[in-house]
Structures are given as structure tokens and as C-alpha cells.
Coordinates of C-alpha atoms and ligand atoms in Angstrom, one line a residue:
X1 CA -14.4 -1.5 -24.1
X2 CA -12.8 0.7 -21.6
X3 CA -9.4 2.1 -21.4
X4 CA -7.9 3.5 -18.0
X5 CA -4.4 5.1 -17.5
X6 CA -2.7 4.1 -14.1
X7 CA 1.1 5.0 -13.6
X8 CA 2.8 4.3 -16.6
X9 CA 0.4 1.8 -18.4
X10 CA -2.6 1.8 -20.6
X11 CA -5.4 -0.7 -20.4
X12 CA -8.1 -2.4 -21.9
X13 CA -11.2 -4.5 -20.5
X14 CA -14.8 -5.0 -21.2
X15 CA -17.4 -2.0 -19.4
X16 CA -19.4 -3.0 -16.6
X17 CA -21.7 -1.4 -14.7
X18 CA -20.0 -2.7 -11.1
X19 CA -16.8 -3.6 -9.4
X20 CA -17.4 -7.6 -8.5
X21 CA -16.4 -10.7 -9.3
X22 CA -19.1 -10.8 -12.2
X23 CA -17.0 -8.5 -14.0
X24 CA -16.0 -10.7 -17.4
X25 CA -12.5 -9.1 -16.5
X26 CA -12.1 -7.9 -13.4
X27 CA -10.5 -4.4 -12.8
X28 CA -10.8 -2.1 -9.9
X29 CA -9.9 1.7 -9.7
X30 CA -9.6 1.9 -5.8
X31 CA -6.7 -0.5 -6.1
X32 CA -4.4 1.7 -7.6
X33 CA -3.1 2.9 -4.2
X34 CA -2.3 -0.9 -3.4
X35 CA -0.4 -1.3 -7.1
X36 CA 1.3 1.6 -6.4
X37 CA 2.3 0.7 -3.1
X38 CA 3.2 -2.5 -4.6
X39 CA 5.7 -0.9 -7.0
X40 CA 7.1 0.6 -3.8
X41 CA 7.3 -2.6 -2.1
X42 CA 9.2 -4.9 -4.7
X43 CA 11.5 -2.3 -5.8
X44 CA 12.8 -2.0 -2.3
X45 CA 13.0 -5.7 -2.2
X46 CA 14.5 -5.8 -5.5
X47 CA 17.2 -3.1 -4.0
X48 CA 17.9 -5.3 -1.0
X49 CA 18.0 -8.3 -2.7
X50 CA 20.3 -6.7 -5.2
X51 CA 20.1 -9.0 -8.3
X52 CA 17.2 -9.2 -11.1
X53 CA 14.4 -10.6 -10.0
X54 CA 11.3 -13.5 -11.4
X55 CA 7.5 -11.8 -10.5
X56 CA 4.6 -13.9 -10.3
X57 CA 1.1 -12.5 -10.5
X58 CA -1.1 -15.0 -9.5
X59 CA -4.2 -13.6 -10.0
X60 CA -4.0 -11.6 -13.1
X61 CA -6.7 -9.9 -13.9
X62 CA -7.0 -7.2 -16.3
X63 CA -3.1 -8.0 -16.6
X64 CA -2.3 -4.4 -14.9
X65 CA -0.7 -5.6 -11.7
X66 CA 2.1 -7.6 -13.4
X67 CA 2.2 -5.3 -16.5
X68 CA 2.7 -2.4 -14.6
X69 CA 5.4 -4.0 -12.4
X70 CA 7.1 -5.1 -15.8
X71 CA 7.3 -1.5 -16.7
X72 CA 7.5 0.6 -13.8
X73 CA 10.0 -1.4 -11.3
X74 CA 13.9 -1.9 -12.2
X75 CA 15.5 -5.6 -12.9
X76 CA 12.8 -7.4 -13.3
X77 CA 13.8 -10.4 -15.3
X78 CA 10.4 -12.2 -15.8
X79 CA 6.9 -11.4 -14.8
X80 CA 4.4 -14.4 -14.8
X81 CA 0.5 -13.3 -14.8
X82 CA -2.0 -16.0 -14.4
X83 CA -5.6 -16.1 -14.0
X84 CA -7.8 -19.0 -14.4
X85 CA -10.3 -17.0 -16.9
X86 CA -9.4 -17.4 -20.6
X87 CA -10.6 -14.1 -21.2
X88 CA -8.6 -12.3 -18.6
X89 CA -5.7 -13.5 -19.8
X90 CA -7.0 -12.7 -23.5
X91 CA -7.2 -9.2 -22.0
X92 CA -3.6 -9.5 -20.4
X93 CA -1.9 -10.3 -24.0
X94 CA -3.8 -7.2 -26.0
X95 CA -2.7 -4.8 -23.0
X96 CA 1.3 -6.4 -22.9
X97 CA 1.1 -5.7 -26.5
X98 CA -0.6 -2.3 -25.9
X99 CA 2.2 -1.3 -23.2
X100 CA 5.0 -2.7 -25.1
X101 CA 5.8 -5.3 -22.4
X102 CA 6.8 -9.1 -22.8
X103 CA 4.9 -10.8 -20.1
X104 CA 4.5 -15.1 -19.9
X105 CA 1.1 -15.6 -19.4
X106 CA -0.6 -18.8 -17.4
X107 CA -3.8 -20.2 -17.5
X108 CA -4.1 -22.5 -14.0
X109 CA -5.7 -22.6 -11.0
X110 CA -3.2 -20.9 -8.5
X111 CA -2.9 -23.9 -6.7
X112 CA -1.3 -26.1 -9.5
X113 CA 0.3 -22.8 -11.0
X114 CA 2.6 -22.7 -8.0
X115 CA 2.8 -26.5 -7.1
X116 CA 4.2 -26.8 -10.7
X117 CA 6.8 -23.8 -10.6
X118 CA 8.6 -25.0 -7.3
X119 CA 11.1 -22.2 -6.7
X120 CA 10.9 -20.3 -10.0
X121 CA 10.1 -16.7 -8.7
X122 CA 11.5 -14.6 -6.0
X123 CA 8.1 -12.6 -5.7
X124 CA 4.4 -14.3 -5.6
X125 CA 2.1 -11.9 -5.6
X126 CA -1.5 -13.3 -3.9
X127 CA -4.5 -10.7 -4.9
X128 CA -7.1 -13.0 -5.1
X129 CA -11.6 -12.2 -4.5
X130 CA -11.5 -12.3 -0.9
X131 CA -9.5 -14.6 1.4
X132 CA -5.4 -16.0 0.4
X133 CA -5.8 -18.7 2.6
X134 CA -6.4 -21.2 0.3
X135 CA -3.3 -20.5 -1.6
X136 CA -0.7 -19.7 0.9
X137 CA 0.3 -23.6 1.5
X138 CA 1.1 -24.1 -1.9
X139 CA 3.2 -20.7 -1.8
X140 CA 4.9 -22.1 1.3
X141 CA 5.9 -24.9 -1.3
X142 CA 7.2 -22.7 -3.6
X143 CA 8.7 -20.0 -2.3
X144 CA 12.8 -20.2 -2.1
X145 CA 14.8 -18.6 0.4
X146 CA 15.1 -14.8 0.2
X147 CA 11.7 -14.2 -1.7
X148 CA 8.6 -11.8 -1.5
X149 CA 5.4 -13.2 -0.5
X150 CA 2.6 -10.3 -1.2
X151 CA -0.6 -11.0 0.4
X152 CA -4.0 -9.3 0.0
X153 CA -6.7 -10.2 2.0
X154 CA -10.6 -8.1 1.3
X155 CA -12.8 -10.9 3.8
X156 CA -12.1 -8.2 6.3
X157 CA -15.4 -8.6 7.9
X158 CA -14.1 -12.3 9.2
X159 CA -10.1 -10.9 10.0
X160 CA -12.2 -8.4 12.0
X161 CA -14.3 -10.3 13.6
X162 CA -17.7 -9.6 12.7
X163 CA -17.8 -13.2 11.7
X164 CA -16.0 -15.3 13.9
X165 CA -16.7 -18.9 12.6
X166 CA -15.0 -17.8 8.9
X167 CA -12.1 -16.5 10.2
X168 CA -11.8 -19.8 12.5
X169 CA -12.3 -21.8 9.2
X170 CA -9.8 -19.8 6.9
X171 CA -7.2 -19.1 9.3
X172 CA -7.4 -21.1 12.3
X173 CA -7.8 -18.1 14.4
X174 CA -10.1 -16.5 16.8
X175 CA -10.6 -12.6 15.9
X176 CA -12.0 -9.8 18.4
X177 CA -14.3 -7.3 17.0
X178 CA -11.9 -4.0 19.3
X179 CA -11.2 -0.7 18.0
X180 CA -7.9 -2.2 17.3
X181 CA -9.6 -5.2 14.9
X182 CA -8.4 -4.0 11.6
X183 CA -4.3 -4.2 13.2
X184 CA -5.8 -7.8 14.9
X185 CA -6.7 -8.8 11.4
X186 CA -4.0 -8.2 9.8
X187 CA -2.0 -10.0 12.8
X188 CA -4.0 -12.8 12.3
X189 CA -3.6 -13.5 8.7
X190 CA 0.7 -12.6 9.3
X191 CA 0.7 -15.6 11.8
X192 CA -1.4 -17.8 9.4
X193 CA 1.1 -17.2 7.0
X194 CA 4.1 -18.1 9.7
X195 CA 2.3 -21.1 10.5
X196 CA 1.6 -22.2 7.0
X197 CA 5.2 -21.2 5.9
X198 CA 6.8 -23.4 8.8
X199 CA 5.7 -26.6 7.3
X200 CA 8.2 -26.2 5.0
X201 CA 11.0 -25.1 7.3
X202 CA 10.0 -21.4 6.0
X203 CA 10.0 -18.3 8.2
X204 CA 9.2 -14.4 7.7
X205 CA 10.6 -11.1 7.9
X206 CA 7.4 -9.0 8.3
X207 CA 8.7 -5.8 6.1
X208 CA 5.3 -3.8 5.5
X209 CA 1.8 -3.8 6.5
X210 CA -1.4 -2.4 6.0
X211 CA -4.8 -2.1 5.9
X212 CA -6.6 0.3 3.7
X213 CA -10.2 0.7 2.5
X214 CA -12.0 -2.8 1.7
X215 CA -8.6 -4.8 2.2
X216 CA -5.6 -5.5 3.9
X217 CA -1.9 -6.1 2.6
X218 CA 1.2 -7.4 4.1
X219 CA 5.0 -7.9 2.3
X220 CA 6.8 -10.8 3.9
X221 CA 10.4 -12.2 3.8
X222 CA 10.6 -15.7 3.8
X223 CA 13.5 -17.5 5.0
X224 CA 14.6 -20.5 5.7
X225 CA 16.0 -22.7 8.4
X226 CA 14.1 -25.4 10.7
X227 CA 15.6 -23.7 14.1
X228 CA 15.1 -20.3 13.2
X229 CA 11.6 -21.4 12.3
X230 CA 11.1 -22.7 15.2
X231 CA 12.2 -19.7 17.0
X232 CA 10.0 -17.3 14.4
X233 CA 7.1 -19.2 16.1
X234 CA 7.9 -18.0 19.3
X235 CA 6.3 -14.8 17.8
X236 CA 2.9 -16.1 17.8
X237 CA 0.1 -15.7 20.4
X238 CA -2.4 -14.5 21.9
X239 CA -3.8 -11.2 23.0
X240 CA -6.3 -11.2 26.5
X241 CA -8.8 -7.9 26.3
X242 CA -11.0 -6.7 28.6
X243 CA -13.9 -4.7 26.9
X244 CA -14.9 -3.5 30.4
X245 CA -12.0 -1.6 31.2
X246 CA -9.9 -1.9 27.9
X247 CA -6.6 -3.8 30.0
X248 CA -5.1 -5.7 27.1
X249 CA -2.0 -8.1 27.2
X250 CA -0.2 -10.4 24.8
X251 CA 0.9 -13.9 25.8
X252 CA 3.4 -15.3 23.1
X253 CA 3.5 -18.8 22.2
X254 CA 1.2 -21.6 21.0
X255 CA 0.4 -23.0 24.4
X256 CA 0.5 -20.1 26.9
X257 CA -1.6 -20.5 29.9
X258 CA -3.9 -17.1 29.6
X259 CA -6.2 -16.4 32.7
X260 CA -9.8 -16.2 32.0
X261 CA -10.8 -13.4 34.3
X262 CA -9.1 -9.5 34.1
X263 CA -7.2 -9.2 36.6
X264 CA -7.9 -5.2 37.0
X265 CA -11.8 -5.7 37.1
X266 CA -12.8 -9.2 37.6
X267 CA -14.5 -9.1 34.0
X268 CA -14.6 -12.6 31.9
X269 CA -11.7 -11.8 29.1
X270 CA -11.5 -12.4 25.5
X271 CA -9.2 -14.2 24.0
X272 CA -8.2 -13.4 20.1
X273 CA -5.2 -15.3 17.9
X274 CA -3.0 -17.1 17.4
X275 CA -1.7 -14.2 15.6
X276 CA 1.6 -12.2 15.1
X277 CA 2.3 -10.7 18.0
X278 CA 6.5 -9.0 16.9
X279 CA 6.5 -5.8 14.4
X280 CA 4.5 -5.9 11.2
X281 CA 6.8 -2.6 9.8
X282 CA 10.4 -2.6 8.9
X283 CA 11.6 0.8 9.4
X284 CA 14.9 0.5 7.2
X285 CA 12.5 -1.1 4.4
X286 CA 9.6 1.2 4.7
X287 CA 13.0 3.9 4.5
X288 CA 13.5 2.6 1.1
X289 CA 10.0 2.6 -0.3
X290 CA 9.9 6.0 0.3
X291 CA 13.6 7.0 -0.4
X292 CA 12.2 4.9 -3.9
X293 CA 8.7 6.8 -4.2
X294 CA 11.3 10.3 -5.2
X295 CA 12.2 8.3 -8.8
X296 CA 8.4 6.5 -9.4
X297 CA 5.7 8.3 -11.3
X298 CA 2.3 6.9 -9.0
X299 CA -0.7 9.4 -9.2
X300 CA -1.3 7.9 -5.7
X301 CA 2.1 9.1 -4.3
X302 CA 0.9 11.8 -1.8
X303 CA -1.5 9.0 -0.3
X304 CA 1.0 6.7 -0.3
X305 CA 3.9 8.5 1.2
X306 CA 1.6 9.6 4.2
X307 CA 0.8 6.0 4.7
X308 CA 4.0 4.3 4.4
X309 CA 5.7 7.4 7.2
X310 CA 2.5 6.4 9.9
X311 CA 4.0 2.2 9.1
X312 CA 7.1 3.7 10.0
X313 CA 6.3 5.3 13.1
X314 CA 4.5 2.1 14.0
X315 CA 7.0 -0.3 13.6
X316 CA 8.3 -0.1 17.4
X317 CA 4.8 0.8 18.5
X318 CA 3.3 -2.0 20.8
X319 CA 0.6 -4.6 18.6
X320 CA -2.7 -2.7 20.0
X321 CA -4.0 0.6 20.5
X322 CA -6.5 2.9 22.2
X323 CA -9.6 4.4 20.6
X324 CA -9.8 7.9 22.3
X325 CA -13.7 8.1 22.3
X326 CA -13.7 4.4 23.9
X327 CA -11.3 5.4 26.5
X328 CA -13.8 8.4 27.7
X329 CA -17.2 6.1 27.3
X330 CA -15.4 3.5 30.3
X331 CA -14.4 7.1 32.0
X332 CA -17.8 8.5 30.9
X333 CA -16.3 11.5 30.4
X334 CA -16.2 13.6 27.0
X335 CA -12.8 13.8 24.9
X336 CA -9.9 16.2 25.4
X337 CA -8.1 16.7 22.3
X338 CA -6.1 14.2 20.7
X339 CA -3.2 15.9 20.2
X340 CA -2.9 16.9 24.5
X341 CA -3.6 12.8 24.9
X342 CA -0.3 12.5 23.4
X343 CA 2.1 15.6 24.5
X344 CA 1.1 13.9 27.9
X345 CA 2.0 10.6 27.4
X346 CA 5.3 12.1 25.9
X347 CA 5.7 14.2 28.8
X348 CA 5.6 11.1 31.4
X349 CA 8.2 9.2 29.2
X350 CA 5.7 7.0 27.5
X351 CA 5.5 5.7 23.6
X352 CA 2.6 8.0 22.0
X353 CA 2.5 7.5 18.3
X354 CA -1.0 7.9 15.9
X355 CA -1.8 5.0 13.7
X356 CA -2.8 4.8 9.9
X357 CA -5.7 2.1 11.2
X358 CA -7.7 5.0 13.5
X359 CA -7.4 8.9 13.3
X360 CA -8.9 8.4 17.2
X361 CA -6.2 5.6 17.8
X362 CA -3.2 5.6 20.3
X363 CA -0.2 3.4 20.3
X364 CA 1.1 3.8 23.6
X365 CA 3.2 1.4 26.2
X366 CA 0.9 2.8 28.6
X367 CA -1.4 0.5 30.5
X368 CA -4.8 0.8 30.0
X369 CA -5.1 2.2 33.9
X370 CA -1.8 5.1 33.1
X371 CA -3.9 6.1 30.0
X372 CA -7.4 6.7 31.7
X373 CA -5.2 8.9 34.5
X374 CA -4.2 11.0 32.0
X375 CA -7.3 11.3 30.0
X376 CA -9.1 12.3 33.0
X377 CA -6.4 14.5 34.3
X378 CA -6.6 16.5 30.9
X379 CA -10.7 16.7 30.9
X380 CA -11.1 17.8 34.8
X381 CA -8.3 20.9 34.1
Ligands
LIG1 N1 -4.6 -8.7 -9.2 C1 -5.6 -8.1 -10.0 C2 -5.5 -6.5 -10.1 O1 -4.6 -6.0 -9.4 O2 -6.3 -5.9 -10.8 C3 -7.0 -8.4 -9.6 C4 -7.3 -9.9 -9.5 S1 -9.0 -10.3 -9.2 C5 -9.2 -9.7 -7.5 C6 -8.9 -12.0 -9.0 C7 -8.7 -12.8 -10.3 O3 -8.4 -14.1 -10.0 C8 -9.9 -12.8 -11.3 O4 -9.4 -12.3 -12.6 C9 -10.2 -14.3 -11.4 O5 -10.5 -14.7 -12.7 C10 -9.0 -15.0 -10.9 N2 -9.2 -16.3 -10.2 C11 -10.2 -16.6 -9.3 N3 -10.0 -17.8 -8.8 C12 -8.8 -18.3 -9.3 C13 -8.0 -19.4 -9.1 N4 -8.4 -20.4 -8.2 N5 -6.9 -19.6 -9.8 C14 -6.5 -18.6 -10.6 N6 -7.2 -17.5 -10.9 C15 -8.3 -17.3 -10.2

């Protein structure tokens, strides 16, 4: 056996040699930041939802997910963890008991786990090996008005579009393989989510996104409300690129009419979504996870609190961005420095903000032309 500390929690599985599925209990180290993000994320919720509140872990585990968010986040009432694998959840009692924590504990497939529990929580957790898709309709069934829906995704290879026919399959989506792919993919699973959710006269808040290492991970509201669903759907679309001279442009709505060629160059474009095309960061919640992050104990804080303040500056950023070094191949020219790209685009009244998805990225309301201008302005003085 192996024994780990992570925030305030001790626990317990059986060694192996790997981090996979294989594992006879599955526990990986690199997703303490996204636990202790988590924490982050529901207390805030918690806070602006002002009441105690039901968790459900779906996909339990080791049991640390929901034993830590027993322990380490304020009015919880009830914490659910289930897993499908007797012996994780023979490892989730032994490490309640170890941590001194009453958790209930489930043994069902996720699907009939949540079909079964029609509104019982006001947070569903979804960190399942590889895609949520499978599970999010049945979480659009049971999710009541004013709850948390947590997603992880790790098939980032499909959201990004090196695989396009998977990500067609799990979330009815085209992807683009841009420098902005990883922000695309996290777009597209948001508006799969939307979609899915609007079955059920369900719409979301989008309060935090982000996509770190092997995975990505988004917090959503869900409301509800036919009309304002419908009108939530307004918020899903497309986006045109043009990898020859990198003009991009969104076109919201399920049935826009998007031209085929670019209308700067003449080049055939490429079309990626339907995806979530309004913010994926709430500034006033991503305030409170870090105005929260002062009272929490997370050995991941520093890491934590420099990602949640680039969200921040995100959230009124436009939904693509520039790769510096792909700007100055079109221009065939070599790179200024970043930090000139941006006291320029400042300087001529434009939106210049870095993003936590590139260190080479640049949210900007420039056009792709008004960019280029600059960048070559900056390299020929
Ligand atoms: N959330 C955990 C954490 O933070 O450490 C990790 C969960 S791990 C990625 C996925 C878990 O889901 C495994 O323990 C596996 O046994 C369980 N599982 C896989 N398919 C399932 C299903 N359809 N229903 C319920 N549990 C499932």
C-alpha cells in the first residue's frame, strides 16, 4: 500500500508502477492542482449559493476528491462518492475512516447513479478516464436549478483536433487543430454541455475554465427556464479560420450561413464548432476563488492563484488568440518581443491580454491584418 498527503487528507491505495486506468485503484498525483482548484471552485459556489450544500463525486476513485471536499470546503451537508469498482470504493471507506469523514458511498454505473438521484445534489462532479460525454445527458436529468456541474475532460487529442472523427462522435462537433485548439476544445465541450443541458429546459452560467496539462476543466451554472434556454443557445456557433493568413471570425447560432472562402486572401476556410462562442470566465466568481484561496491550505496554491488571475484577465478577452511565432512565419519575419506586441496594441486602444493556454498567445480585438501591422512595424525599427 501507499499513503500520499494532499491538502488536508491522508490516503491509502494499492502501489503501481503507472498512472492508467489499470491501476486496481486509480490515483493520480498531477491532479492535485485540479482538486485543489476544485476546492476553490465549490466553495465560491457554496458562498454564492449561500446555503449548505449535497456533493456528488461520480467517479470516486481513491475516494480523495470527495473526501477532501468533505473536509476542506465549508457547509457541505452530504458528499456522495461513487465508482463502479468494488475495490475503489473499499478503498474510499478505509480512507473516510482514516480522515475522520462520514461520506455515503455508491457502487453504480454513473449513468444509473444519477438517473436514480433526480435532483438530490447541488454539485455533480464528472472526472471520469477520458471523455464526460457519455454522462452529461443523464446529469442534464439530474441537475436542479442553481447547481454546479464540474466537468473534466483528458481526450484532449480529439477536443483539439488531432482526431477529428472522435470529437465528431463524442460531442457533435468539428474541432480545428490552431494554436488556439486547446481554448477551441474546451469551447466545444462547454456548448456540448449547453446543448445537452437544453433538453431539459437547462441552461449555463459558464463561471471558470481551464485547461491544464493532460486535461481540461470547466465549472458551469445551470439554470433553468425554456426561453432563457433558448436564448443561452444563441451563444453557440461557429468559428471561420484562415490558416493562410490567420483572419478568424465567429458566426453565432446553429444555422449561420458561414462563407467558404476568406474573404482577405481567397483561401478555402475552416470551419470548427458548434461550440461556446460568450465568456468561459466569470470575473466576480474567479474574484471569490481567489479572495477564498487566503483561508485554504492547497500545496498547489501559488500555481493555482497564477492561473485563476490569467482566467480573470480572459474573461472579456475575445474566444481566440494569436500565436506570436505563427504571426511572424505568415510575415516571414523573426519575433519582436512579446511584451512590445502588447504595449503596442495597448498603445492603439486595442484589448492585449496573455493567456494561461499559450505563453506565445495574444488575446487581442485586433484583426488578424491590425496585428501583422504592428508585428512588422516593431521588427523593421
Ligand atoms: N475523481 C478521481 C480523483 O480525483 O482521483 C479519479 C477518478 S478516475 C479518473 C475514474 C474512476 O471511474 C475509476 O475509479 C473507475 O473505476 C471509475 N469508473 C469508470 N467507469 C465508470 C462508470 N461508467 N461508472 C462509475 N464509475 C466508473
Amino acid at each position: 500500500l501507499k499513503i500520499i498527503k494532499e491538502g488536508k487528507v491522508e490516503i491509502k491505495f494499492p502501489n503501481f508502477d503507472k498512472v492508467s486506468s489499470d491501476a486496481p485503484v486509480f490515483y493520480n498525483p498531477k491532479m492535485e492542482f485540479n482538486r485543489d482548484t476544485s476546492i476553490l471552485a465549490l466553495q465560491a459556489y457554496q458562498k454564492e449559493v449561500d446555503r449548505e450544500i449535497s456533493i456528488c463525486d461520480l467517479f470516486g476513485g481513491s475516494g480523495i476528491r470527495g473526501i477532501r471536499y468533505k473536509k476542506e470546503i465549508n457547509a457541505v451537508e452530504d458528499v456522495s462518492i461513487n465508482d463502479i469498482s468494488p475495490l475503489a470504493n473499499e478503498f474510499t471507506r478505509i480512507n473516510a475512516e482514516l480522515n475522520d469523514v462520514e461520506v455515503k458511498i455508491e457502487q453504480k454505473e454513473a449513468n444509473n447513479e444519477l438517473r436514480a438521484n433526480m435532483g438530490r445534489f447541488d454539485v455533480i462532479d464528472i472526472d471520469p478516464f477520458g471523455t464526460p460525454s457519455p454522462f452529461v445527458d443523464s446529469a442534464g436529468y439530474n441537475l436542479k436549478r442553481d447547481s454546479l456541474l464540474c466537468l473534466t475532460a483528458t481526450d484532449t487529442s480529439c477536443l483539439c483536433g488531432t482526431y477529428k472523427e472522435p470529437c465528431i462522435r463524442k460531442y457533435n462537433a468539428k474541432p480545428y487543430k490552431s494554436e488556439y485548439c486547446h481554448e477551441n476544445g474546451i469551447r466545444i465541450l462547454i456548448g456540448f454541455a449547453a446543448l445537452t443541458l437544453a433538453k431539459y429546459q437547462k441552461y449555463i452560467e459558464v463561471k471558470m475554465s481551464h485547461s491544464s496539462e493532460h486535461y481540461m476543466r470547466t465549472y458551469l451554472k445551470v439554470k433553468k427556464g425554456s426561453k432563457a434556454t433558448d436564448k443561452s443557445l444563441k451563444n453557440i456557433g461557429y468559428i471561420a479560420h484562415c490558416k493562410h493568413c490567420l483572419y478568424r471570425k465567429e458566426y453565432k447560432g446553429l444555422a449561420s450561413s458561414i462563407p467558404e472562402y476568406c474573404p482577405e486572401c481567397r483561401e478555402k476556410l475552416i470551419i470548427a464548432g458548434p461550440m461556446w462562442l460568450e465568456s468561459i470566465q466569470n470575473r466576480e466568481f474567479i474574484d471569490s476563488m481567489i479572495e477564498i484561496a487566503a483561508e485554504k491550505e492547497l500545496n498547489q496554491k501559488d500555481k493555482v492563484l497564477k492561473l485563476l488571475n490569467s482566467c480573470k484577465i480572459e474573461a472579456n478577452a475575445p474566444s481566440t488568440f494569436y500565436d506570436i511565432h505563427k504571426v511572424c512565419r505568415a510575415l516571414k519575419i523573426s519575433a519582436p518581443k512579446l511584451d512590445k506586441v502588447f504595449d503596442k496594441l495597448e498603445e492603439k486602444g486595442f484589448i492585449a491580454v496573455k493567456t494561461h493556454y499559450s505563453p506565445l498567445g495574444i488575446k487581442t480585438n485586433a484583426t488578424n491584418k491590425e496585428l501583422m501591422d504592428i508585428v512588422e512595424e516593431l521588427v523593421e525599427k
